Coordinates of C-alpha atoms in Angstrom, one line a residue:
M1 CA 68.2 147.4 205.0
N2 CA 65.0 145.4 205.7
F3 CA 65.2 142.2 207.9
N4 CA 65.9 139.6 204.7
S5 CA 69.0 142.0 203.9
M6 CA 70.5 142.3 207.3
L7 CA 70.0 138.5 207.9
T8 CA 71.6 137.2 204.5
M9 CA 74.6 139.4 204.7
S10 CA 75.3 138.2 208.8
I11 CA 75.0 134.4 207.0
S12 CA 77.1 135.7 204.1
L13 CA 80.1 136.7 206.7
I14 CA 79.7 133.8 208.8
L15 CA 80.1 131.6 205.8
L16 CA 83.3 133.5 204.7
S17 CA 84.8 133.0 208.1
I18 CA 84.2 129.2 207.9
S19 CA 85.5 129.2 204.2
M20 CA 88.9 130.9 205.3
F21 CA 89.4 128.5 208.1
M22 CA 88.6 125.7 206.1
L23 CA 91.2 126.9 203.4
F24 CA 93.8 127.4 206.1
N25 CA 93.2 124.3 207.5
N26 CA 92.6 122.4 204.6
T27 CA 89.8 120.5 206.1
F28 CA 86.3 119.5 204.7
L29 CA 83.1 118.3 206.3
Y30 CA 81.3 115.9 204.7
F31 CA 77.8 114.4 205.7
T32 CA 75.4 111.5 204.3
I33 CA 71.9 110.8 204.9
P34 CA 70.7 107.2 204.1
M35 CA 67.0 107.3 202.2
E36 CA 66.5 104.1 200.6
N37 CA 68.5 100.5 201.5
M38 CA 67.5 97.1 199.8
L39 CA 70.1 94.3 199.6
S40 CA 73.4 96.4 198.0
F41 CA 71.1 99.2 196.6
Q42 CA 71.7 102.1 199.0
V43 CA 70.0 105.5 197.8
Q44 CA 72.1 108.6 200.0
L45 CA 71.7 112.4 199.9
S46 CA 75.3 113.5 200.8
S47 CA 76.7 117.1 200.8
M48 CA 80.2 118.2 201.4
L49 CA 81.0 121.6 202.9
D50 CA 84.3 122.8 201.9
W51 CA 86.4 126.1 201.4
M52 CA 85.0 126.2 198.1
S53 CA 81.3 125.5 198.8
C54 CA 81.5 128.0 201.8
L55 CA 83.1 130.8 199.5
F56 CA 80.5 130.6 197.0
M57 CA 77.5 130.6 199.3
S58 CA 78.9 133.6 200.8
T59 CA 79.2 135.2 197.2
V60 CA 75.3 134.3 196.6
L61 CA 74.3 135.6 199.9
M62 CA 76.3 138.7 200.1
I63 CA 74.8 140.0 196.4
S64 CA 71.7 139.1 197.0
S65 CA 71.3 140.9 200.2
M66 CA 72.4 143.8 197.8
I67 CA 69.9 143.0 195.3
M68 CA 67.1 142.9 197.9
V69 CA 68.2 146.3 199.0
F70 CA 68.6 147.5 195.5
S71 CA 65.0 145.9 194.5
M72 CA 63.0 148.4 197.3
Y73 CA 64.3 151.3 194.8
Y74 CA 63.3 149.5 191.6
I75 CA 60.4 147.5 192.6
P76 CA 56.7 149.1 193.7
K77 CA 56.4 148.9 197.1
N78 CA 53.4 146.9 196.8
E79 CA 55.3 144.2 195.8
H80 CA 58.4 144.2 197.4
K81 CA 56.9 140.8 199.8
Q82 CA 56.6 138.4 197.3
F83 CA 59.5 139.7 195.1
H84 CA 61.6 138.4 198.7
L85 CA 60.3 135.4 198.8
M86 CA 60.8 134.8 195.1
L87 CA 64.5 135.6 195.4
L88 CA 64.6 133.6 198.8
M89 CA 63.1 130.7 197.1
F90 CA 66.1 130.9 194.6
I91 CA 68.6 131.2 197.5
L92 CA 67.4 128.3 199.1
S93 CA 67.4 126.3 195.4
M94 CA 70.9 127.6 194.9
M95 CA 72.7 126.7 198.3
I96 CA 71.0 123.1 197.8
L97 CA 72.9 123.2 194.4
I98 CA 76.5 124.3 195.9
L99 CA 76.0 121.8 198.9
S100 CA 75.3 118.7 197.3
N101 CA 77.8 116.3 196.5
N102 CA 75.7 113.3 194.4
L103 CA 73.6 113.6 191.5
F104 CA 70.1 112.9 193.7
L105 CA 70.6 116.1 196.0
M106 CA 72.1 118.3 192.8
L107 CA 68.7 117.5 191.0
L108 CA 66.8 118.3 193.3
G109 CA 68.4 122.1 193.5
W110 CA 69.1 122.2 189.5
D111 CA 65.1 121.4 189.3
M112 CA 64.3 124.3 191.9
L113 CA 66.9 126.7 190.1
G114 CA 64.8 126.4 186.8
V115 CA 61.8 126.5 188.1
S116 CA 62.7 129.8 190.1
S117 CA 64.3 131.2 186.8
Y118 CA 61.1 131.0 184.9
I119 CA 58.7 132.6 187.8
L120 CA 61.6 135.6 188.0
V121 CA 61.4 135.7 184.3
I122 CA 58.0 136.1 183.4
Y123 CA 57.8 138.7 186.8
Y124 CA 56.0 141.3 184.3
Q125 CA 53.5 138.9 182.8
N126 CA 52.8 139.6 179.4
W127 CA 53.3 138.0 175.8
S128 CA 56.9 138.8 175.5
T129 CA 58.0 137.6 179.0
A130 CA 56.3 134.7 178.7
S131 CA 57.9 133.3 175.3
C132 CA 61.2 134.4 177.2
G133 CA 60.3 132.5 179.8
S134 CA 59.4 129.3 178.2
I135 CA 62.7 129.3 175.8
T136 CA 64.4 129.5 179.1
L137 CA 62.3 126.6 180.7
L138 CA 62.4 124.3 177.9
T139 CA 66.5 124.9 177.3
N140 CA 67.3 124.2 181.0
R141 CA 65.0 121.4 180.8
I142 CA 67.3 119.5 178.6
G143 CA 70.2 120.1 181.2
D144 CA 67.5 118.0 183.5
I145 CA 66.8 115.0 181.2
M146 CA 70.4 114.7 180.8
I147 CA 71.1 114.4 184.6
L148 CA 67.9 112.1 185.0
L149 CA 69.7 109.7 182.3
S150 CA 72.9 109.9 183.9
I151 CA 71.2 109.0 187.4
S152 CA 69.4 105.8 185.9
M153 CA 72.5 104.8 183.8
L154 CA 74.7 105.1 187.2
M155 CA 72.7 102.1 188.8
L156 CA 75.3 100.0 187.0
T157 CA 77.9 101.2 189.7
L158 CA 75.8 102.1 192.5
S159 CA 77.8 105.3 193.0
W160 CA 76.5 109.0 192.3
E161 CA 79.1 110.8 194.2
L162 CA 80.6 113.9 192.3
N163 CA 84.1 112.9 194.2
M164 CA 84.5 109.9 193.0
N165 CA 83.3 110.2 188.9
E166 CA 86.9 108.1 188.4
M167 CA 83.7 105.6 188.1
F168 CA 81.5 107.4 185.3
P169 CA 81.8 106.3 182.6
L170 CA 82.6 108.9 179.4
L171 CA 78.7 108.7 178.4
I172 CA 78.0 110.0 181.6
L173 CA 80.5 112.2 181.5
I174 CA 79.0 113.7 178.2
M175 CA 75.6 114.0 179.6
L176 CA 76.8 115.9 182.5
M177 CA 78.6 118.1 180.3
L178 CA 75.5 119.0 177.9
A179 CA 73.7 119.6 181.2
S180 CA 76.4 122.5 182.5
C181 CA 76.6 123.5 179.1
T182 CA 72.6 124.6 179.1
K183 CA 72.7 125.7 182.4
S184 CA 75.7 128.2 181.3
A185 CA 74.3 129.1 178.2
Q186 CA 77.5 127.7 175.9
F187 CA 76.9 126.4 172.4
P188 CA 74.7 125.8 171.5
F189 CA 72.5 126.8 173.9
S190 CA 73.5 130.5 174.0
A191 CA 70.1 132.0 173.1
W192 CA 67.9 131.7 176.2
L193 CA 70.5 133.9 178.4
P194 CA 69.8 137.3 176.0
M195 CA 66.0 136.5 176.5
A196 CA 66.2 135.9 179.9
M197 CA 66.8 139.9 180.2
S198 CA 63.1 140.5 179.7
A199 CA 62.9 139.8 183.6
P200 CA 63.5 143.3 186.0
T201 CA 66.9 144.3 186.2
P202 CA 67.6 143.0 189.9
I203 CA 66.6 139.8 188.9
S204 CA 69.3 139.7 186.1
A205 CA 71.9 141.2 188.4
L206 CA 71.4 137.9 190.9
V207 CA 70.4 135.3 188.9
H208 CA 71.3 135.7 185.0
S209 CA 75.0 137.2 185.6
S210 CA 76.4 135.8 189.3
T211 CA 74.6 132.8 190.5
L212 CA 72.3 130.6 188.1
V213 CA 74.5 130.9 185.3
T214 CA 77.6 129.8 187.4
A215 CA 75.5 126.4 188.3
G216 CA 77.4 124.6 185.0
I217 CA 80.5 126.1 186.1
Y218 CA 80.4 125.0 189.6
L219 CA 79.1 121.2 188.3
M220 CA 82.1 120.7 185.9
I221 CA 84.9 122.1 188.4
R222 CA 83.2 119.2 190.8
I223 CA 83.8 116.3 188.3
T224 CA 87.2 117.5 186.9
T225 CA 89.4 115.6 189.2
N226 CA 89.7 112.8 186.6
I227 CA 87.8 113.4 183.6
H228 CA 88.1 112.4 180.2
P229 CA 90.6 113.9 177.6
F230 CA 87.7 113.8 175.4
I231 CA 85.8 116.2 177.4
L232 CA 88.5 118.5 178.3
I233 CA 88.9 118.8 174.3
S234 CA 85.2 119.2 173.5
L235 CA 84.6 121.8 176.3
M236 CA 87.9 123.9 174.7
F237 CA 86.0 124.2 171.1
I238 CA 82.6 124.9 173.0
S239 CA 84.1 127.6 174.6
S240 CA 86.4 129.1 172.3
I241 CA 83.3 129.3 169.8
T242 CA 81.0 130.3 172.4
A243 CA 83.3 133.3 173.6
L244 CA 84.0 134.3 169.9
Y245 CA 80.3 134.9 168.6
A246 CA 79.3 136.5 172.6
G247 CA 81.6 139.0 171.7
L248 CA 80.6 139.3 168.0
S249 CA 77.1 139.9 168.8
A250 CA 77.7 142.6 171.4
N251 CA 79.4 144.5 169.5
W252 CA 76.4 145.0 167.4
E253 CA 73.5 144.7 170.2
Q254 CA 71.6 147.9 171.0
D255 CA 70.0 146.8 174.1
L256 CA 72.1 147.7 177.1
K257 CA 71.0 144.8 179.4
K258 CA 71.6 142.3 176.4
I259 CA 75.2 143.5 176.0
I260 CA 75.7 142.6 179.6
A261 CA 74.0 139.3 178.9
L262 CA 76.2 138.6 175.8
S263 CA 79.5 140.1 178.1
T264 CA 78.4 137.4 181.0
L265 CA 78.1 134.9 178.2
S266 CA 81.4 135.5 177.3
Q267 CA 83.2 135.5 180.6
M268 CA 81.4 131.8 181.2
A269 CA 82.8 130.7 177.9
M270 CA 86.5 131.7 179.6
M271 CA 85.5 130.0 182.9
M272 CA 85.0 127.1 180.8
F273 CA 87.7 127.2 178.8
A274 CA 90.2 127.4 182.0
I275 CA 88.4 124.1 183.3
S276 CA 89.4 122.5 179.8
I277 CA 93.1 123.4 180.1
K278 CA 92.7 121.3 183.8
S279 CA 93.4 124.8 186.1
S280 CA 89.6 124.5 188.0
S281 CA 91.1 126.7 190.4
L282 CA 91.5 129.9 188.2
S283 CA 88.2 129.2 186.9
Y284 CA 86.8 129.1 190.3
F285 CA 88.8 132.5 191.0
H286 CA 87.3 134.1 188.1
L287 CA 83.7 132.7 188.9
I288 CA 83.8 134.5 192.6
I289 CA 85.1 137.7 190.9
H290 CA 82.9 137.7 188.1
A291 CA 79.8 137.3 190.3
Y292 CA 80.6 140.7 192.3
F293 CA 81.6 143.4 189.5
K294 CA 79.0 142.1 187.1
S295 CA 76.0 142.1 189.6
L296 CA 77.4 145.6 190.1
M297 CA 77.4 146.6 186.5
F298 CA 73.6 145.0 186.2
M299 CA 72.6 147.7 189.4
C300 CA 74.3 150.6 187.4
A301 CA 72.6 149.7 184.1
G302 CA 69.2 149.5 186.1
I303 CA 69.5 152.6 187.6
L304 CA 70.0 154.2 183.8
I305 CA 67.1 152.3 182.3
H306 CA 65.2 153.5 185.2
E307 CA 66.1 157.1 185.1
S308 CA 66.1 157.4 181.3
S309 CA 63.1 155.4 180.8
Y310 CA 64.7 153.6 177.9
Q311 CA 66.7 150.1 177.5
D312 CA 68.1 151.2 174.1
M313 CA 71.1 152.8 174.2
R314 CA 70.6 154.9 171.1
L315 CA 67.5 156.6 172.7
M316 CA 69.2 156.8 176.6
S317 CA 70.5 160.1 177.9
N318 CA 71.8 160.8 181.5
S319 CA 69.8 163.8 181.6
N320 CA 70.2 164.2 185.5
Y321 CA 74.1 163.5 185.8
N322 CA 75.0 161.3 188.3
P323 CA 79.0 160.9 188.7
S324 CA 78.2 157.7 191.3
I325 CA 76.6 155.6 188.6
N326 CA 78.9 156.7 185.9
S327 CA 82.3 156.2 187.8
T328 CA 81.1 152.7 189.3
L329 CA 80.0 151.7 185.7
A330 CA 83.5 152.9 184.3
L331 CA 84.7 150.9 187.0
T332 CA 82.8 147.3 186.5
N333 CA 83.8 148.1 182.6
M334 CA 87.7 148.1 183.4
A335 CA 87.0 145.0 185.7
L336 CA 85.1 143.3 183.0
M337 CA 88.3 144.1 180.1
G338 CA 90.9 143.2 182.5
L339 CA 92.8 146.5 183.1
P340 CA 95.8 146.2 184.7
F341 CA 95.5 146.3 188.8
T342 CA 91.6 145.6 188.7
S343 CA 90.2 142.3 190.0
G344 CA 89.5 141.0 186.5
F345 CA 93.1 141.4 185.5
F346 CA 94.3 139.0 188.1
S347 CA 91.7 136.1 186.9
K348 CA 91.9 136.8 183.1
D349 CA 95.6 137.2 182.8
N350 CA 96.4 134.4 184.6
I351 CA 93.7 132.3 182.6
I352 CA 95.2 133.6 179.4
E353 CA 99.3 133.2 180.4
F354 CA 98.0 129.4 181.6
M355 CA 96.7 128.9 177.9
I356 CA 100.0 130.4 176.3
N357 CA 101.8 128.1 178.4
S358 CA 100.0 124.8 178.3
K359 CA 101.2 125.1 174.3
L360 CA 97.4 124.3 173.3
E361 CA 96.7 124.8 169.8
T362 CA 97.0 127.9 168.4
T363 CA 93.3 128.7 166.6
L364 CA 91.8 128.1 169.9
S365 CA 94.4 130.4 171.8
L366 CA 94.1 133.2 169.6
M367 CA 89.9 132.8 169.2
M368 CA 90.1 133.5 173.4
I369 CA 92.6 136.4 173.0
L370 CA 90.6 137.8 170.4
S371 CA 87.8 137.7 172.7
I372 CA 89.8 140.0 175.0
G373 CA 89.8 142.8 172.3
M374 CA 86.3 142.4 171.6
T375 CA 85.3 142.9 175.2
S376 CA 87.0 146.2 175.5
S377 CA 85.6 147.2 172.2
Y378 CA 82.2 146.7 173.1
S379 CA 82.5 148.0 177.0
L380 CA 83.9 151.2 175.5
R381 CA 81.2 151.3 173.1
M382 CA 78.5 150.8 176.0
M383 CA 79.9 153.4 177.9
Y384 CA 80.2 155.9 175.0
L385 CA 76.5 155.4 173.8
S386 CA 74.8 155.1 177.6
S387 CA 76.2 158.2 179.1
K388 CA 75.2 160.7 177.0
L389 CA 74.6 163.7 178.0
L390 CA 71.2 165.0 176.4
I391 CA 68.7 167.6 177.6
K392 CA 65.5 165.8 177.4
S393 CA 62.3 167.5 177.7
K394 CA 60.0 165.0 179.5
P395 CA 58.2 165.8 182.4
D396 CA 59.4 162.9 184.4
S397 CA 62.8 163.4 183.7
F398 CA 64.2 164.2 187.3
N399 CA 66.1 162.0 189.4
H400 CA 64.5 159.1 191.6
T401 CA 67.8 157.8 193.3
S402 CA 67.4 157.1 196.8
I403 CA 69.5 155.7 199.5
Y404 CA 68.0 152.2 198.3
S405 CA 69.9 152.4 194.8
N406 CA 73.2 154.1 196.3
S407 CA 74.0 152.2 199.2
P408 CA 74.6 148.9 197.6
M409 CA 76.3 150.4 194.7
M410 CA 78.9 152.6 197.2
M411 CA 79.3 149.1 199.0
M412 CA 80.0 146.8 196.0
S413 CA 81.9 149.2 194.4
I414 CA 84.9 148.5 196.0
M415 CA 84.6 144.8 195.5
P416 CA 86.6 145.1 191.8
L417 CA 89.3 147.1 193.0
I418 CA 90.4 144.9 196.3
L419 CA 89.1 141.2 195.6
G420 CA 91.3 140.3 193.1
T421 CA 94.2 141.0 195.3
S422 CA 92.9 139.6 198.2
M423 CA 91.7 136.0 196.6
L424 CA 95.4 135.9 194.9
W425 CA 97.1 136.1 198.3
M426 CA 94.8 133.8 199.8
M427 CA 94.1 131.1 197.1
K428 CA 97.3 131.2 195.2
P429 CA 95.4 129.7 192.0
Q430 CA 98.7 129.1 189.9
N431 CA 102.6 130.2 189.9
M432 CA 103.0 133.4 187.9
F433 CA 104.9 132.7 184.7
I434 CA 108.2 134.5 183.6
F435 CA 107.2 134.4 179.9
P436 CA 109.4 137.0 176.6
N437 CA 108.3 140.3 176.5
H438 CA 106.2 140.0 173.0
Y439 CA 104.2 137.5 174.8
K440 CA 103.3 139.6 177.9
F441 CA 102.6 142.5 176.2
L442 CA 100.0 140.8 173.7
I443 CA 97.2 141.0 175.8
T444 CA 97.7 144.7 176.2
I445 CA 98.2 145.0 172.2
T446 CA 95.0 143.0 172.1
L447 CA 93.2 145.3 174.6
I448 CA 94.5 148.7 172.6
M449 CA 93.2 147.4 169.6
G450 CA 89.7 146.5 171.1
F451 CA 89.7 150.2 172.3
M452 CA 90.3 151.6 168.6
T453 CA 87.6 149.6 167.3
G454 CA 85.2 150.1 169.9
M455 CA 85.6 153.9 168.9
L456 CA 85.0 153.2 165.3
L457 CA 81.9 150.8 166.1
S458 CA 80.3 154.1 167.6
F459 CA 79.8 155.6 164.1
K460 CA 76.6 154.3 162.2
S461 CA 77.3 153.0 158.4
F462 CA 75.5 150.7 156.2
I463 CA 78.5 148.6 156.2
Y464 CA 78.7 148.4 160.2
K465 CA 74.7 147.6 160.0
S466 CA 75.1 144.9 157.2
M467 CA 78.0 143.4 159.2
G468 CA 75.9 142.9 162.6
Q469 CA 73.0 140.7 161.0
F470 CA 74.9 137.5 161.7
S471 CA 76.0 138.6 164.8
L472 CA 72.8 139.7 165.9
S473 CA 71.4 136.2 165.5
L474 CA 73.5 134.9 167.7
W475 CA 75.2 133.3 164.3
F476 CA 72.0 131.4 163.7
T477 CA 71.9 129.6 167.1
H478 CA 68.7 131.4 167.7
I479 CA 67.0 128.5 165.3
I480 CA 68.0 126.0 167.7
S481 CA 66.1 127.7 170.3
T482 CA 62.6 128.8 168.3
K483 CA 62.5 127.2 164.9
L484 CA 63.4 123.5 166.3
F485 CA 60.3 124.1 169.2
N486 CA 57.7 125.2 166.2
R487 CA 58.4 122.0 164.4
W488 CA 57.9 120.1 167.6
F489 CA 54.6 121.9 168.5
P490 CA 52.0 119.8 166.6
M491 CA 53.7 116.7 168.7
M492 CA 53.2 119.0 171.9
I493 CA 49.4 119.6 171.3
I494 CA 48.8 115.7 170.5
S495 CA 50.4 115.5 174.1
F496 CA 48.6 117.8 175.6
N497 CA 45.4 116.3 174.3
N498 CA 45.7 112.8 175.2
D499 CA 47.3 114.0 179.0
K500 CA 45.0 116.5 179.6
N501 CA 41.9 116.0 177.7
W502 CA 41.8 112.2 177.5
Q503 CA 38.5 111.9 179.5
E504 CA 36.7 114.3 177.0
M505 CA 38.9 112.4 174.1
Y506 CA 37.9 109.2 175.1
G507 CA 35.4 109.4 177.8
P508 CA 31.7 109.5 177.6
N509 CA 31.1 112.5 176.2
N510 CA 33.1 111.8 173.3
S511 CA 31.0 108.3 172.9
F512 CA 27.6 110.2 172.8
K513 CA 28.7 112.7 170.4
Q514 CA 29.7 109.7 168.2
T515 CA 26.2 107.9 168.8
M516 CA 25.0 111.1 168.0
K517 CA 26.3 111.3 164.6
S518 CA 25.5 108.1 163.6
I519 CA 22.2 108.8 164.6
M520 CA 21.4 111.9 162.4
I521 CA 22.6 109.7 158.9
P522 CA 19.4 109.0 156.9
E523 CA 18.3 105.0 157.1
S524 CA 18.8 105.3 153.0
T525 CA 22.7 105.8 153.7
K526 CA 23.0 103.5 156.1
S527 CA 20.9 100.7 154.3
S528 CA 23.7 101.7 151.3
T529 CA 26.5 101.4 153.4
L530 CA 25.5 98.2 155.1
M531 CA 25.2 96.8 151.8
M532 CA 28.2 97.9 150.5
L533 CA 30.1 96.3 153.2
L534 CA 28.5 93.1 152.8
M535 CA 29.2 92.9 149.1
I536 CA 32.8 93.6 150.2
S537 CA 33.0 91.1 152.7
L538 CA 31.5 88.3 150.5
I539 CA 34.4 88.9 148.0
P540 CA 36.8 86.8 149.6
I541 CA 34.6 84.1 149.9
M542 CA 33.6 84.1 146.5
M543 CA 37.1 83.8 145.1
I544 CA 37.5 80.6 147.3

């Protein structure tokens, strides 16, 4: 391990100890830094250190330390330094966002996240990554605009604190909800998350699966103490729609990293749904567990892509059979599906049971239960297609794995097994519900039906391919992310010319060109034009 990974792991363990101390003693620390004070107008940067922020920071730093070790296997040796600097920039912006308790400091971390995410997505520097990075940046920019408008509108109340949101008007809460939906890739801003998979796999494991996309969830957890019922109902509809079409799209996707990205999208929707049913503790519980097993899943996918030289599952084959990779991938898939006695079971099952107990709208509840079945379906299909044992006659088909790829995977593989029970004992997010048997077995039956569907989807047929046309386009939400920007492109060109080239457009250079054009006109044309203009100007006088 290098120095950066050892340092981040040490800070992570210290923050974990502080988090446990604050949780058991029910304490927190609150800091304010005054920035501007004029009469009754006071701007201050405030941060709150409680058990939730400490545990989240510990999770981010622990995953980052493992990714730094893993990147030494995945990234060329001469690029390690700049890659680690990019990761440290992202970690710093994430720390600022987690510690912030008012909108000023949160906007700083939010904008830094957007910039660092764009830099990491365009890491390979080609046309494909440039287009994906632009859509990522522009989609997240909508959330930045919403937060800026919220800050300006809260000048009326002079309170920007997140823990005093009972003073926030409904319009402010709607803007913050839209901002969190852009960062967490909820409907209709979902298209940027699969496109961000053009980044290297270590970046996807850290940024686009476990930490960056959870920033919107974390914001909604912070502001849902006294939230308006309209926001809860809106979140319920948005999250259920997102979970449904993310699961459908993953069942027809062939790219391994995009399938994992769509599963991340589905899990983000489940966290948003938990917030909408007033169960923020369960949402936070699932957020921490999901961060660990999803980053581990991306590590396994990165090794498979690196060893097989393909990202399309139809072309992949595990010619150099490594049982540790396949078993770890199977373990993370079990946690993702929520099979009993894995970490994902304790959070997902509690969310579904709380949803059934709260007697919500039947359609939305069925949509979320259906998404669980689709999760098991695409997970089984992904395992089947990515782990084929085929002989490949390629000169470079030998094993490249090393201690840098296997050690973080082995250290993280224990998390999908023990993290759920340990956090359940410590946090006690909700009491266990006692349901009739037909309710308790509903989730298990849904999982079994998802298994059967996953086996059927592994076969290729014309009906199967024709049904997937709508799903692969994310049910036409990609139009919002791509076609609308094409409509705005002429306006962007005009703005670019006026903003960047105003000296050339309106300065001496353009004046000289216009003068030269007038000089080049023949004298006869000039005199005839002057006579015509004179006649036109005399017409009103003659009429009078």
